[in-house]
Tab-separated table of C-alpha atoms in Angstrom:
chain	number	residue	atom	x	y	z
A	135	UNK	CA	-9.862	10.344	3.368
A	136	UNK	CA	-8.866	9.921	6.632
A	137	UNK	CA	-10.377	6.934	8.132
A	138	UNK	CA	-10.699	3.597	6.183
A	139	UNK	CA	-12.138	0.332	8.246
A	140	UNK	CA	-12.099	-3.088	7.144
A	141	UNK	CA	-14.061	-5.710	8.409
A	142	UNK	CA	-13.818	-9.025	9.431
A	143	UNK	CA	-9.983	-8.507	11.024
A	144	UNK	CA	-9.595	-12.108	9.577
A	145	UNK	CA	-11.581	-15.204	8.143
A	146	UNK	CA	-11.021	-18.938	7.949
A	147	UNK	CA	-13.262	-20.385	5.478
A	148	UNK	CA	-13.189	-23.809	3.386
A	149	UNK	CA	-11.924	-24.986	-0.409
A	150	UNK	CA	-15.286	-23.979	-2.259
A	151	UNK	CA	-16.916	-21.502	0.458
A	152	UNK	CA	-17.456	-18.288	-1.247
A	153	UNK	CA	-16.875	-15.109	0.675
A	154	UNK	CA	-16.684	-11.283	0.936
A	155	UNK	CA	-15.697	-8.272	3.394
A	156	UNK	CA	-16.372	-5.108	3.936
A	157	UNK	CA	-14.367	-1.713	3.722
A	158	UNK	CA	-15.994	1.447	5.248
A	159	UNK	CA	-14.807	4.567	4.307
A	160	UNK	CA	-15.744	8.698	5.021
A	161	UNK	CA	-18.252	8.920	1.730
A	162	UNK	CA	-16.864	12.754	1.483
A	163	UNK	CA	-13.950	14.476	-0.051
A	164	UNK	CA	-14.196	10.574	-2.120
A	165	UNK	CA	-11.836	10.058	-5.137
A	166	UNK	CA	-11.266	6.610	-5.489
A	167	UNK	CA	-11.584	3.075	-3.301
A	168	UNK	CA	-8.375	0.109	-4.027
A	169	UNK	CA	-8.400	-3.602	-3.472
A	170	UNK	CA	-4.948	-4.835	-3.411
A	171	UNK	CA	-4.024	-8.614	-2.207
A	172	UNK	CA	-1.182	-8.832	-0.452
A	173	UNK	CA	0.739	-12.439	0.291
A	174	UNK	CA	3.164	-12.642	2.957
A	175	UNK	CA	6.888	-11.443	2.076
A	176	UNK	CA	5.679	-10.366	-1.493
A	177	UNK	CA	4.192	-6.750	-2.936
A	178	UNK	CA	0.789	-6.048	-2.699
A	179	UNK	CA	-0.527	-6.752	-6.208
A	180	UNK	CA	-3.340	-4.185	-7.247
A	181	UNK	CA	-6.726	-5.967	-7.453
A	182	UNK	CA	-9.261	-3.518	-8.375
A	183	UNK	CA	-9.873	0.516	-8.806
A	184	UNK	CA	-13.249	2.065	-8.911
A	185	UNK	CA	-14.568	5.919	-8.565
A	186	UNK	CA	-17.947	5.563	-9.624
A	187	UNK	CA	-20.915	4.988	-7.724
A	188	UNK	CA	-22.740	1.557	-8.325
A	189	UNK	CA	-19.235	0.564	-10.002
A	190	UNK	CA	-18.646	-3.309	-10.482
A	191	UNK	CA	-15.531	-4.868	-11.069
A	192	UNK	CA	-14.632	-8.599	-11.724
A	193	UNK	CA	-11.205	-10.125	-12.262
A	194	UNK	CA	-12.035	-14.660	-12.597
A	195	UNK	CA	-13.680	-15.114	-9.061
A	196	UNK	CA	-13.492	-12.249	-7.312
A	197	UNK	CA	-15.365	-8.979	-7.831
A	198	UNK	CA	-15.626	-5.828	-6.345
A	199	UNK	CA	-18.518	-3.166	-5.487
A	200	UNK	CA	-18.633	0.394	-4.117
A	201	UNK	CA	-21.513	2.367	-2.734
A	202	UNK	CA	-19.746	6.035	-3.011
A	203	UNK	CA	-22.935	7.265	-1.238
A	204	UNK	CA	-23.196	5.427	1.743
A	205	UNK	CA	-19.257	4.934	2.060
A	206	UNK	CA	-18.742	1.232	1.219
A	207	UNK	CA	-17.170	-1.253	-0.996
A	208	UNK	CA	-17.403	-5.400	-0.855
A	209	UNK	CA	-15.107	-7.754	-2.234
A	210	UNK	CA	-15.961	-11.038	-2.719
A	211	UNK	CA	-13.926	-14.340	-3.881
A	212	UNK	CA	-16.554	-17.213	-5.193
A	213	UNK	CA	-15.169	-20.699	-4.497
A	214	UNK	CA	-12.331	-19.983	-2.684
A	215	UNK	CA	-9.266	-21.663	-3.147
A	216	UNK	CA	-6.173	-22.515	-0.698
A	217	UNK	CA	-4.316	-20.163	-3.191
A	218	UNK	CA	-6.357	-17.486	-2.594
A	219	UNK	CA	-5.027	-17.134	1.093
A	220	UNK	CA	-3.539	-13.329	1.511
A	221	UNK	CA	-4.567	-10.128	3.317
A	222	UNK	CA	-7.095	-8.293	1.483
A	223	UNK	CA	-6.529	-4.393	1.815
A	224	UNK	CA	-8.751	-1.816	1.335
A	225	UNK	CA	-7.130	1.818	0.376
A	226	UNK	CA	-9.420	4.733	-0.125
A	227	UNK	CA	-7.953	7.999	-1.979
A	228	UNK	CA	-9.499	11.624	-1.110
A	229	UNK	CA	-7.078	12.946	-4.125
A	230	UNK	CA	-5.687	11.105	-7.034
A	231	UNK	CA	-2.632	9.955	-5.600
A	232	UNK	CA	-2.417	10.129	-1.347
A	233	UNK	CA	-4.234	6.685	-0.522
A	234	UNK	CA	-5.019	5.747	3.467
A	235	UNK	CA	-4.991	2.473	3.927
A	236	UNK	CA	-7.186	-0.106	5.958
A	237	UNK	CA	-5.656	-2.968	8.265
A	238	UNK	CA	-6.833	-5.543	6.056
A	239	UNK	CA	-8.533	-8.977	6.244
A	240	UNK	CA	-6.585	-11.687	6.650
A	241	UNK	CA	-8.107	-14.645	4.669
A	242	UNK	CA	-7.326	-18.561	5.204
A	243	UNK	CA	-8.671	-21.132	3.128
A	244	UNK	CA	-8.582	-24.604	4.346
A	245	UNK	CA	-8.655	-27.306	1.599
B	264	UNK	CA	9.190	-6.631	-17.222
B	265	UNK	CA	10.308	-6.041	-13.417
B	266	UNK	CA	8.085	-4.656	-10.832
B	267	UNK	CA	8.980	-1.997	-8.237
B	268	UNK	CA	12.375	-2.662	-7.028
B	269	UNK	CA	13.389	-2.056	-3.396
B	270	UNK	CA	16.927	-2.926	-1.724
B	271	UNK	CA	17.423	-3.821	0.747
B	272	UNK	CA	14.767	-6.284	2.150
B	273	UNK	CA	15.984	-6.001	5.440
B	274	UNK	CA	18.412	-3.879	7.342
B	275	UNK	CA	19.215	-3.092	11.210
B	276	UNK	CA	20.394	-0.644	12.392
B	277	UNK	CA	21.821	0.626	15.917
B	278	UNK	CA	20.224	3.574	17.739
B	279	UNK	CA	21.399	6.930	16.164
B	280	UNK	CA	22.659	5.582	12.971
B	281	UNK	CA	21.437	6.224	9.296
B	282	UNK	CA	18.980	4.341	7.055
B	283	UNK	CA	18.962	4.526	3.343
B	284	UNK	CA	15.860	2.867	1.484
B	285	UNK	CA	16.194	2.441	-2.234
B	286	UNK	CA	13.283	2.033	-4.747
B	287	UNK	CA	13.627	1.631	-8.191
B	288	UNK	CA	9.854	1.923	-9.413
B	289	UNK	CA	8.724	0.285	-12.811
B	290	UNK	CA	10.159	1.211	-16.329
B	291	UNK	CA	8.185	3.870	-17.578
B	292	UNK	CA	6.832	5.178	-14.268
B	293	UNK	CA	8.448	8.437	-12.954
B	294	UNK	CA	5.878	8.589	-9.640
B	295	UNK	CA	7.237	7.151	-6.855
B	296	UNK	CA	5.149	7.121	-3.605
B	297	UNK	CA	6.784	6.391	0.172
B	298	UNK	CA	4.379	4.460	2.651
B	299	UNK	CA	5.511	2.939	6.533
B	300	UNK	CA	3.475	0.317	8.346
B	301	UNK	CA	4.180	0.463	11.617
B	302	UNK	CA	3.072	-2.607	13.982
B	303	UNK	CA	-0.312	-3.194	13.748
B	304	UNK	CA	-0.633	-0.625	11.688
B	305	UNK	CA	-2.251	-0.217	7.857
B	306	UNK	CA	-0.145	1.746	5.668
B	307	UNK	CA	0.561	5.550	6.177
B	308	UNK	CA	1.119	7.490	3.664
B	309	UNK	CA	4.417	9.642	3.746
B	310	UNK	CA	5.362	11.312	0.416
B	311	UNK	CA	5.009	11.475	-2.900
B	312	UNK	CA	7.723	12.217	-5.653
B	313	UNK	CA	8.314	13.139	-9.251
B	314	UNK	CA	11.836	13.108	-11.049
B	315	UNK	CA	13.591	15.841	-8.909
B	316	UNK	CA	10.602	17.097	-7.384
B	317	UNK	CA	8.925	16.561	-4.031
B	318	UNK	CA	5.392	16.752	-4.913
B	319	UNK	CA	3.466	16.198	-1.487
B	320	UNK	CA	5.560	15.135	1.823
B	321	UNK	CA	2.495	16.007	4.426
B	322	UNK	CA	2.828	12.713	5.746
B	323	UNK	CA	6.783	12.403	6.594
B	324	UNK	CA	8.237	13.188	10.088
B	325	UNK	CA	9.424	16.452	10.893
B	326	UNK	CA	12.757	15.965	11.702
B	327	UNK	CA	14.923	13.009	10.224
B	328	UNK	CA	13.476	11.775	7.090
B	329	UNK	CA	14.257	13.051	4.086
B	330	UNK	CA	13.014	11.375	0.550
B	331	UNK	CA	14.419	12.276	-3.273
B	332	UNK	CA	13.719	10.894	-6.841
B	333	UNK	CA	16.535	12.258	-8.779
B	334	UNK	CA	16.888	12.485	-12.830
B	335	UNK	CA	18.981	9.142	-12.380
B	336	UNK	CA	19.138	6.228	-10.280
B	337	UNK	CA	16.430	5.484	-7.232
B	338	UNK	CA	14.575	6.921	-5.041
B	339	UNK	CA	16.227	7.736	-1.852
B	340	UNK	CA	14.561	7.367	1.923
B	341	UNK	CA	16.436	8.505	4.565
B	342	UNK	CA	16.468	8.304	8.002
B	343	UNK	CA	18.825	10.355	10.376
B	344	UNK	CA	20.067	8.837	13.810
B	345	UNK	CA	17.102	6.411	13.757
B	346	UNK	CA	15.195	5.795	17.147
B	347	UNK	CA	13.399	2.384	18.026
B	348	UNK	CA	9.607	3.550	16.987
B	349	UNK	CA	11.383	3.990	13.531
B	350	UNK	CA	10.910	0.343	12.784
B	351	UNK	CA	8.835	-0.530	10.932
B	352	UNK	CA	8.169	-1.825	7.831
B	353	UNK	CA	8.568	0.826	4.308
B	354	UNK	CA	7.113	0.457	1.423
B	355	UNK	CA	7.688	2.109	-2.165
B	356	UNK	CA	5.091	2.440	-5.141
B	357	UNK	CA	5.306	3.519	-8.384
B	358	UNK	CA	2.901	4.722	-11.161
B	359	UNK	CA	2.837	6.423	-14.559
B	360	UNK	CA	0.958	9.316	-14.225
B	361	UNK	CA	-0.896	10.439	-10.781
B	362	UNK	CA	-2.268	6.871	-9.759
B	363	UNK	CA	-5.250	5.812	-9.994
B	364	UNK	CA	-3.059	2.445	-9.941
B	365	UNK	CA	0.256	2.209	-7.932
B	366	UNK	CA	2.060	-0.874	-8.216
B	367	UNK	CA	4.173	-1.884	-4.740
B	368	UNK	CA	7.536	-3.103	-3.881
B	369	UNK	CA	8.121	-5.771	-1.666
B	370	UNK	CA	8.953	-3.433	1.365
B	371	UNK	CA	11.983	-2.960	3.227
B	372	UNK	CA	11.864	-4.405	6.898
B	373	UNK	CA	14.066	-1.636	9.133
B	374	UNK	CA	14.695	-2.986	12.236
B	375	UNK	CA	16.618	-0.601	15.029
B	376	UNK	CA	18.044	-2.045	17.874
């Protein structure tokens, strides 16, 4: 995969707003899409993996989806909280190891 | 149980000296995966390692940069007689068998002035 987008760049939302963004990848030569969230000065922690088409993930108030066929996955974060501030990335794999990364959306939550 | 180890957090270095980048990956994991984020970059993928085995470097430099994962200790990065556009920020991950879930370090921060 050589070309992974993520949209919005960054979002400021409120305590309680629920929200979701986009990552766009190439829907050929697909292996597998990654949501990792990723705080300032610590390791991205692993979020989510799907390979399946129409797959659905959920981990408390955020969930993932992935639309293999039209080259698309959502994340969304219900209620948001000020602790769920971080960079979002996106990271889609054309193999089962060599991932290509998005820039990421940068996520503020104002309480 | 630790995470994915990397030392140090932050080094500079001068115009044509050499970086080393450690990475100890998770117990139990013997796949350990090199990425760089340049500014305003994503992630770039630059090679990926077994225990004394090179497995895929396509995405490393040329000239420079080597990587190894031997039988003991860390994995090794390593930059020859760095050059400004080297800095940048590297980043190790580690997994048990090939992915599908690689767990990060916290980066190393190379700065060369």
């Amino acid at each position: 995969i050589l070309n992974v987008e993520q949209s919005p760049q960054s979002l400021h939302v409120q305590e309680g707003d629920s929200t979701n963004f986009t990552c766009s990848f190439p829907s050929s030569n697909f292996y597998a899409l990654h949501w990792y969230r990723w705080e300032t000065a610590k390791s991205p922690e692993a979020l989510f993996v799907m390979t399946l088409n129409g797959d659905e993930k959920k981990k408390g108030r955020i969930s993932a989806t992935l639309n293999t066929k039209e080259g698309y996955s959502y994340l969304y974060i219900k209620g948001s909280q000020p602790e769920d501030s971080a960079t979002y990335l996106c990271a889609g794999g054309g193999s089962n190891y060599k991932l290509t990364f998005g820039k990421g959306t940068l996520l503020t939550v104002n309480p | 149980n630790a995470g994915v180890m990397q030392n140090p957090r932050h080094l500079v270095r001068r115009r044509g000296q050499e970086a080393r980048l450690r990475c100890s990956p998770m117990k139990g994991h013997s796949h350990v995966y090199w990425y760089r984020q340049l500014p305003e970059e994503g992630l770039k993928f630059m090679v990926y390692l077994q225990k004394e085995n090179i497995i895929d470097e396509s995405g490393m430099p040329k000239e420079r940069f080597s990587a190894e994962f031997p039988k003991e200790g860390p994995s090794i990065l390593r930059i020859q007689q760095v050059v400004r556009g080297d800095s940048a920020a590297y980043f190790c991950a580690s997994s048990r068998l090939q992915a599908p879930e690689q767990y990060f370090g916290p980066g190393t921060r190379l700065t060369v002035t």
